[in-house]
mmCIF file of C-alpha atoms in Angstrom:
data_model
loop_
_atom_site.group_PDB
_atom_site.id
_atom_site.type_symbol
_atom_site.label_atom_id
_atom_site.label_comp_id
_atom_site.label_asym_id
_atom_site.label_seq_id
_atom_site.Cartn_x
_atom_site.Cartn_y
_atom_site.Cartn_z
ATOM 1 C CA MET A 17 121.238 104.449 92.241
ATOM 2 C CA THR A 18 118.949 106.503 94.497
ATOM 3 C CA ILE A 19 115.188 105.760 95.090
ATOM 4 C CA LYS A 20 114.147 108.847 93.059
ATOM 5 C CA THR A 21 116.252 107.676 90.108
ATOM 6 C CA MET A 22 114.641 104.153 90.312
ATOM 7 C CA LYS A 23 111.162 105.736 90.261
ATOM 8 C CA ALA A 24 112.036 108.089 87.290
ATOM 9 C CA HIS A 25 113.416 105.155 85.418
ATOM 10 C CA ALA A 26 110.268 103.181 86.075
ATOM 11 C CA ILE A 27 107.985 106.015 85.162
ATOM 12 C CA GLN A 28 110.051 106.530 81.961
ATOM 13 C CA HIS A 29 109.429 102.753 81.139
ATOM 14 C CA LEU A 30 106.110 102.719 81.432
ATOM 15 C CA LEU A 31 105.282 105.948 79.878
ATOM 16 C CA SER A 32 107.348 104.707 76.592
ATOM 17 C CA GLY A 33 105.225 101.885 76.324
ATOM 18 C CA ASN A 34 107.939 99.184 76.774
ATOM 19 C CA ALA A 35 107.556 95.762 77.585
ATOM 20 C CA ALA A 36 106.313 94.366 81.305
ATOM 21 C CA LEU A 37 107.015 90.889 82.584
ATOM 22 C CA GLY A 38 103.881 88.726 82.689
ATOM 23 C CA ILE A 39 103.413 86.562 85.440
ATOM 24 C CA GLY A 40 101.670 82.953 84.687
ATOM 25 C CA ARG A 41 98.451 82.096 86.451
ATOM 26 C CA ALA A 42 95.425 79.596 86.070
ATOM 27 C CA ALA A 43 92.222 80.562 84.293
ATOM 28 C CA GLU A 44 90.561 81.735 87.405
ATOM 29 C CA PRO A 45 93.010 83.501 89.603
ATOM 30 C CA GLU A 46 93.244 82.864 93.334
ATOM 31 C CA SER A 47 92.064 85.998 95.621
ATOM 32 C CA LEU A 48 94.404 87.254 98.234
ATOM 33 C CA TYR A 49 91.227 88.371 100.258
ATOM 34 C CA ASP A 50 89.009 86.127 102.164
ATOM 35 C CA ASN A 51 90.573 83.072 100.823
ATOM 36 C CA PRO A 52 91.319 80.818 103.974
ATOM 37 C CA GLN A 53 92.294 77.992 101.416
ATOM 38 C CA LEU A 54 94.942 80.101 99.602
ATOM 39 C CA TYR A 55 98.113 79.201 101.849
ATOM 40 C CA PRO A 56 96.937 75.432 102.370
ATOM 41 C CA GLN A 57 96.785 74.951 98.478
ATOM 42 C CA ALA A 58 99.999 76.622 97.993
ATOM 43 C CA PHE A 59 101.890 74.832 100.811
ATOM 44 C CA PRO A 60 100.136 71.559 101.464
ATOM 45 C CA TRP A 61 103.018 70.143 103.328
ATOM 46 C CA LEU A 62 102.955 72.987 105.890
ATOM 47 C CA PHE A 63 98.968 72.502 106.343
ATOM 48 C CA PRO A 64 98.655 68.605 106.063
ATOM 49 C CA TYR A 65 94.858 68.765 106.816
ATOM 50 C CA GLY A 66 93.904 71.485 104.781
ATOM 51 C CA LEU A 67 93.249 73.912 107.849
ATOM 52 C CA GLY A 68 94.568 76.607 109.562
ATOM 53 C CA GLY A 69 95.258 79.081 106.705
ATOM 54 C CA ILE A 70 95.340 82.729 107.011
ATOM 55 C CA GLY A 71 92.033 84.146 107.227
ATOM 56 C CA ASN A 72 90.517 81.178 108.763
ATOM 57 C CA MET A 73 87.099 81.819 110.530
ATOM 58 C CA ASN A 74 86.820 78.487 112.372
ATOM 59 C CA GLY A 75 89.162 79.763 115.446
ATOM 60 C CA PHE A 76 87.985 80.726 118.595
ATOM 61 C CA LYS A 77 88.370 84.491 117.744
ATOM 62 C CA LYS A 78 89.207 86.252 114.479
ATOM 63 C CA LEU A 79 92.762 87.280 113.902
ATOM 64 C CA SER A 80 94.292 89.601 111.594
ATOM 65 C CA ASP A 81 96.378 88.192 108.892
ATOM 66 C CA ILE A 82 99.864 89.906 110.291
ATOM 67 C CA THR A 83 98.949 88.359 113.767
ATOM 68 C CA ARG A 84 98.291 84.860 112.227
ATOM 69 C CA VAL A 85 101.436 84.860 110.007
ATOM 70 C CA ARG A 86 103.339 85.921 113.402
ATOM 71 C CA SER A 87 101.579 82.843 115.223
ATOM 72 C CA LEU A 88 102.553 80.432 112.466
ATOM 73 C CA LEU A 89 106.190 81.644 112.506
ATOM 74 C CA LEU A 90 106.377 80.791 116.147
ATOM 75 C CA HIS A 91 105.178 77.292 115.699
ATOM 76 C CA HIS A 92 106.742 74.591 117.753
ATOM 77 C CA ASP A 93 108.205 72.313 115.477
ATOM 78 C CA LYS A 94 109.527 75.368 113.372
ATOM 79 C CA ARG A 95 108.261 74.173 109.896
ATOM 80 C CA PHE A 96 107.120 77.364 108.704
ATOM 81 C CA GLN A 97 110.424 79.074 109.870
ATOM 82 C CA LEU A 98 112.339 76.439 108.058
ATOM 83 C CA GLU A 99 110.387 76.699 104.755
ATOM 84 C CA PRO A 100 112.291 79.264 102.639
ATOM 85 C CA PHE A 101 109.272 80.444 100.551
ATOM 86 C CA PHE A 102 106.439 80.824 103.477
ATOM 87 C CA PRO A 103 107.734 84.169 104.881
ATOM 88 C CA LEU A 104 108.642 85.604 101.662
ATOM 89 C CA VAL A 105 105.015 84.814 100.106
ATOM 90 C CA ALA A 106 103.336 86.077 103.246
ATOM 91 C CA LEU A 107 105.553 89.405 103.120
ATOM 92 C CA ASN A 108 104.918 89.759 99.504
ATOM 93 C CA HIS A 109 100.853 89.469 100.029
ATOM 94 C CA GLN A 110 100.987 91.815 103.080
ATOM 95 C CA GLN A 111 102.920 94.502 100.582
ATOM 96 C CA ILE A 112 100.529 93.954 97.736
ATOM 97 C CA LYS A 113 97.416 94.572 100.200
ATOM 98 C CA HIS A 114 99.077 97.465 101.565
ATOM 99 C CA THR A 115 99.708 98.939 98.220
ATOM 100 C CA ALA A 116 96.322 98.527 97.328
ATOM 101 C CA THR A 117 95.073 100.218 100.631
ATOM 102 C CA GLY A 118 97.462 103.090 99.734
ATOM 103 C CA GLY A 119 96.308 103.205 95.886
ATOM 104 C CA TYR A 120 92.647 103.209 97.207
ATOM 105 C CA LEU A 121 93.388 106.482 99.868
ATOM 106 C CA THR A 122 95.167 108.137 97.088
ATOM 107 C CA THR A 123 91.901 107.557 94.628
ATOM 108 C CA GLN A 124 89.796 109.190 97.690
ATOM 109 C CA ARG A 125 91.892 112.484 97.611
ATOM 110 C CA LYS A 126 90.110 115.457 96.330
ATOM 111 C CA ASP A 127 93.170 116.212 94.010
ATOM 112 C CA PHE A 128 93.104 112.653 92.249
ATOM 113 C CA ALA A 129 91.663 113.978 88.988
ATOM 114 C CA ASN A 130 94.578 116.644 88.795
ATOM 115 C CA ILE A 131 97.185 113.384 89.558
ATOM 116 C CA ALA A 132 95.570 111.594 86.661
ATOM 117 C CA GLU A 133 95.582 114.696 84.308
ATOM 118 C CA ARG A 134 99.429 115.368 85.403
ATOM 119 C CA ILE A 135 100.291 111.701 84.823
ATOM 120 C CA LEU A 136 99.003 112.125 81.055
ATOM 121 C CA LYS A 137 100.567 115.312 80.347
ATOM 122 C CA ILE A 138 104.055 114.448 81.605
ATOM 123 C CA ASP A 139 107.224 115.592 79.468
ATOM 124 C CA ILE A 140 108.923 112.369 78.690
ATOM 125 C CA ASP A 141 111.989 114.486 77.525
ATOM 126 C CA THR A 142 112.130 116.236 80.879
ATOM 127 C CA MET A 143 112.061 112.834 82.651
ATOM 128 C CA THR A 144 114.624 111.579 80.649
ATOM 129 C CA SER A 145 116.827 114.550 81.348
ATOM 130 C CA LEU A 146 116.124 114.203 85.195
ATOM 131 C CA ILE A 147 116.859 110.635 85.015
ATOM 132 C CA GLU A 148 120.227 111.233 83.258
ATOM 133 C CA ARG A 149 121.493 113.893 85.935
ATOM 134 C CA MET A 150 120.382 111.611 88.827
ATOM 135 C CA ASP A 151 122.423 108.939 87.234
ATOM 136 C CA ASN A 152 125.334 111.364 87.150
ATOM 137 C CA GLY A 153 125.118 111.952 90.879
ATOM 138 C CA GLN A 154 124.005 115.511 90.596
ATOM 139 C CA LEU A 155 121.868 117.096 93.237
ATOM 140 C CA VAL A 156 118.827 117.931 91.107
ATOM 141 C CA LYS A 157 116.430 120.530 92.159
ATOM 142 C CA PRO A 158 113.330 121.137 90.158
ATOM 143 C CA GLU A 159 113.347 124.680 88.255
ATOM 144 C CA SER A 160 111.078 124.761 85.146
ATOM 145 C CA ALA A 161 107.436 123.938 85.255
ATOM 146 C CA SER A 162 107.713 120.455 83.696
ATOM 147 C CA GLU A 163 110.635 119.365 86.092
ATOM 148 C CA LYS A 164 107.995 120.531 89.026
ATOM 149 C CA GLU A 165 105.387 118.320 87.627
ATOM 150 C CA CYS A 166 107.959 115.470 87.286
ATOM 151 C CA PHE A 167 108.967 115.715 90.851
ATOM 152 C CA ALA A 168 105.410 116.187 91.952
ATOM 153 C CA MET A 169 104.378 112.722 90.183
ATOM 154 C CA ILE A 170 107.233 111.051 92.227
ATOM 155 C CA ASN A 171 105.907 112.474 95.494
ATOM 156 C CA ASP A 172 102.463 110.897 94.276
ATOM 157 C CA LEU A 173 104.135 107.556 94.151
ATOM 158 C CA ASP A 174 105.679 108.130 97.527
ATOM 159 C CA HIS A 175 102.007 108.719 98.982
ATOM 160 C CA VAL A 176 100.883 105.242 97.822
ATOM 161 C CA SER A 177 104.177 103.210 98.846
ATOM 162 C CA LYS A 178 104.468 104.868 102.210
ATOM 163 C CA HIS A 179 101.608 102.487 103.411
ATOM 164 C CA VAL A 180 103.697 99.304 102.241
ATOM 165 C CA GLU A 181 105.847 98.210 105.325
ATOM 166 C CA GLY A 182 109.529 97.829 104.484
ATOM 167 C CA SER A 183 109.305 100.049 101.567
ATOM 168 C CA ILE A 184 111.919 103.262 100.924
ATOM 169 C CA SER A 185 108.971 105.673 101.402
ATOM 170 C CA ASN A 186 107.779 104.007 104.617
ATOM 171 C CA LYS A 187 111.229 104.188 105.971
ATOM 172 C CA LYS A 188 111.481 107.721 104.934
ATOM 173 C CA PHE A 189 107.998 108.770 106.553
ATOM 174 C CA MET A 190 109.011 106.966 109.706
ATOM 175 C CA ARG A 191 112.521 108.871 109.894
ATOM 176 C CA ASN A 192 110.333 112.119 109.568
ATOM 177 C CA GLU A 193 108.062 111.058 112.467
ATOM 178 C CA ILE A 194 111.140 110.223 114.409
ATOM 179 C CA TRP A 195 112.758 113.767 113.683
ATOM 180 C CA SER A 196 109.419 115.433 114.471
ATOM 181 C CA VAL A 197 109.154 113.747 117.800
ATOM 182 C CA ILE A 198 112.856 114.895 118.589
ATOM 183 C CA CYS A 199 112.135 118.294 117.581
ATOM 184 C CA ALA A 200 108.950 118.579 119.765
ATOM 185 C CA ARG A 201 110.340 116.628 122.911
ATOM 186 C CA GLY A 202 113.902 116.882 122.553
ATOM 187 C CA ALA A 203 116.509 114.120 121.924
ATOM 188 C CA PRO A 204 116.311 110.856 123.855
ATOM 189 C CA THR A 205 118.516 110.480 126.992
ATOM 190 C CA TRP A 206 120.034 106.947 127.374
ATOM 191 C CA PHE A 207 120.879 106.013 131.044
ATOM 192 C CA ILE A 208 123.050 103.044 131.862
ATOM 193 C CA THR A 209 123.208 101.585 135.402
ATOM 194 C CA PHE A 210 125.830 99.193 136.584
ATOM 195 C CA ALA A 211 125.183 96.974 139.452
ATOM 196 C CA PRO A 212 128.101 96.743 142.237
ATOM 197 C CA THR A 213 128.330 92.913 141.130
ATOM 198 C CA ASP A 214 129.406 94.135 137.678
ATOM 199 C CA LEU A 215 132.716 95.535 138.869
ATOM 200 C CA ARG A 216 134.708 93.252 136.966
ATOM 201 C CA HIS A 217 132.814 93.013 133.875
ATOM 202 C CA PRO A 218 134.645 94.413 130.765
ATOM 203 C CA LEU A 219 132.208 97.033 130.374
ATOM 204 C CA CYS A 220 132.793 98.511 133.866
ATOM 205 C CA LEU A 221 136.812 98.287 133.444
ATOM 206 C CA TYR A 222 137.186 99.639 130.051
#
């Protein structure tokens, strides 16, 4: 299933009013922002003194969340590396923050009102038809006005998710940047130099 097909399925699911998974939480949810006690509370065995969490302001200098996570993963006793959930939770929180940033940037666009109106007026039958054609492996190109509106909304979702590291849209935009650099400056050239002492190395012989 391609990424466009998955997005079309997700849009159809939401617009049809189908059920969504509810995540249990406390009466007062914990904030991901400016909350240095979040990780010490979630992983008390990793932070035995309740200090040193992400966003901690008691250090010698202020560190970004990404830099702090990287430093914890390089801790000398490797307890953060060996904990199976810490890297996953840290990555998920980072992606949530980047998604929120992408959504905020989208709302700041001048055409946001048009985007909201387009979402409300999208044709469910057209979206269903596109999903079926994508599932069958067909090369789908928008022809009618309603199909163009559906593809435009998928592109709007790409604009939000391109800010999320590791997402499909982020990789797609990075590939576009690489191709742009190649078109502007030419293809990269790799030079491999062998020292005289490598005459018996398998790479030199074969």
